[in-house]
XYZ file of C-alpha atoms in Angstrom:
123
model
C -31.620 2.716 35.491
C -30.913 6.446 35.760
C -29.938 8.913 33.055
C -27.511 11.778 33.627
C -27.787 14.717 31.227
C -25.315 17.618 31.401
C -24.007 20.344 29.129
C -20.651 20.896 30.857
C -18.493 18.856 33.227
C -15.881 20.801 35.212
C -13.377 20.070 37.954
C -14.090 21.334 41.469
C -11.869 24.333 40.673
C -14.017 25.200 37.640
C -11.563 24.035 34.967
C -11.491 21.203 32.468
C -11.717 17.627 33.693
C -8.569 15.574 33.065
C -8.978 11.911 32.158
C -6.079 10.267 33.973
C -6.787 6.541 33.830
C -8.584 6.275 30.515
C -6.824 5.509 27.279
C -9.599 5.911 24.753
C -8.814 6.503 21.095
C -7.944 10.143 20.481
C -8.988 9.827 16.836
C -10.846 7.236 14.795
C -12.132 7.034 11.244
C -14.442 4.841 9.168
C -14.243 5.789 5.493
C -15.084 4.654 1.972
C -11.742 4.270 0.194
C -13.066 3.613 -3.332
C -14.136 5.996 -6.119
C -14.801 9.318 -4.418
C -13.435 8.771 -0.913
C -15.732 9.836 1.906
C -15.865 9.774 5.693
C -18.700 7.560 6.956
C -18.139 8.460 10.608
C -15.236 9.762 12.667
C -13.955 11.391 15.833
C -11.271 14.117 15.852
C -10.836 13.927 12.061
C -10.901 17.194 10.109
C -10.382 15.668 6.667
C -9.025 12.787 4.614
C -6.593 13.021 1.722
C -6.451 10.654 -1.258
C -2.736 10.270 -2.069
C -3.405 7.801 -4.883
C -4.506 4.182 -5.091
C -4.651 2.600 -1.630
C -2.963 5.517 0.135
C -4.831 7.966 2.371
C -4.081 10.508 5.096
C -6.299 10.850 8.162
C -5.909 14.479 9.305
C -6.716 15.287 12.941
C -8.884 18.172 14.081
C -6.824 18.395 17.300
C -3.180 17.333 16.962
C -1.376 14.793 19.097
C 1.413 16.116 21.361
C 4.101 14.546 19.132
C 4.498 11.987 16.331
C 5.298 9.294 18.931
C 1.775 7.917 19.421
C 0.314 4.552 18.496
C -1.741 4.156 15.334
C -3.584 1.171 13.951
C -6.206 0.389 11.351
C -8.066 -2.120 9.250
C -9.352 -2.451 5.712
C -11.778 -4.728 3.903
C -13.616 -5.304 0.652
C -17.330 -5.750 0.831
C -18.560 -9.231 1.660
C -17.714 -12.109 1.442
C -15.166 -12.036 4.230
C -12.946 -14.523 2.349
C -12.280 -11.788 -0.253
C -10.492 -9.702 2.416
C -7.480 -11.971 2.885
C -5.292 -10.527 0.129
C -4.705 -7.070 1.627
C -1.833 -5.809 3.750
C -2.492 -2.714 5.817
C 0.088 -0.252 7.064
C -0.816 2.590 9.401
C 1.983 5.082 10.092
C 2.044 8.063 12.448
C 3.468 10.595 9.963
C 3.298 13.638 12.209
C 1.414 15.014 15.207
C -1.355 16.119 12.846
C -2.034 13.020 10.714
C -1.587 9.310 10.098
C -1.054 7.601 6.763
C -3.195 4.581 5.829
C -1.589 2.406 3.164
C -3.229 -0.676 1.571
C -1.319 -3.059 -0.664
C -0.838 -6.630 -1.832
C 1.354 -7.010 -4.917
C 0.448 -3.356 -5.601
C -1.493 -0.501 -3.991
C -5.230 -1.260 -3.662
C -8.312 0.788 -2.796
C -10.725 -0.764 -0.292
C -14.356 0.032 0.429
C -13.962 -0.128 4.218
C -10.936 1.675 5.677
C -10.568 2.458 9.393
C -7.775 4.206 11.293
C -7.289 4.900 14.998
C -4.762 6.886 17.057
C -3.906 6.410 20.735
C -1.704 8.721 22.787
C -1.737 12.223 24.244
C -3.328 15.225 22.578
C -1.373 18.474 22.353
């Protein structure tokens, strides 16, 4: 197997390469949503905002081209897996610059594992 190592990829005209047939996530987040919230790992996320119990904003480093993109996410307690069945998760594209992650059952709930993703076109 070969390895390709490069610092810059450019088009034949010297400009940026456009990905035309790939629909990879334009932003993703894995965060701790309990106590002091913290990003574990992410892509195209500048910050997270704690709006109160079970309600977070995922703020993009580079904005989407509009608020009409697709967003999705997941949440979970720690193990066991059976403890994760009482949560509802709502992920809403609030604007071109952020999505809102909302966790609830009978009331808002914090979760240890919170993930959000955005798919669409960047600005």
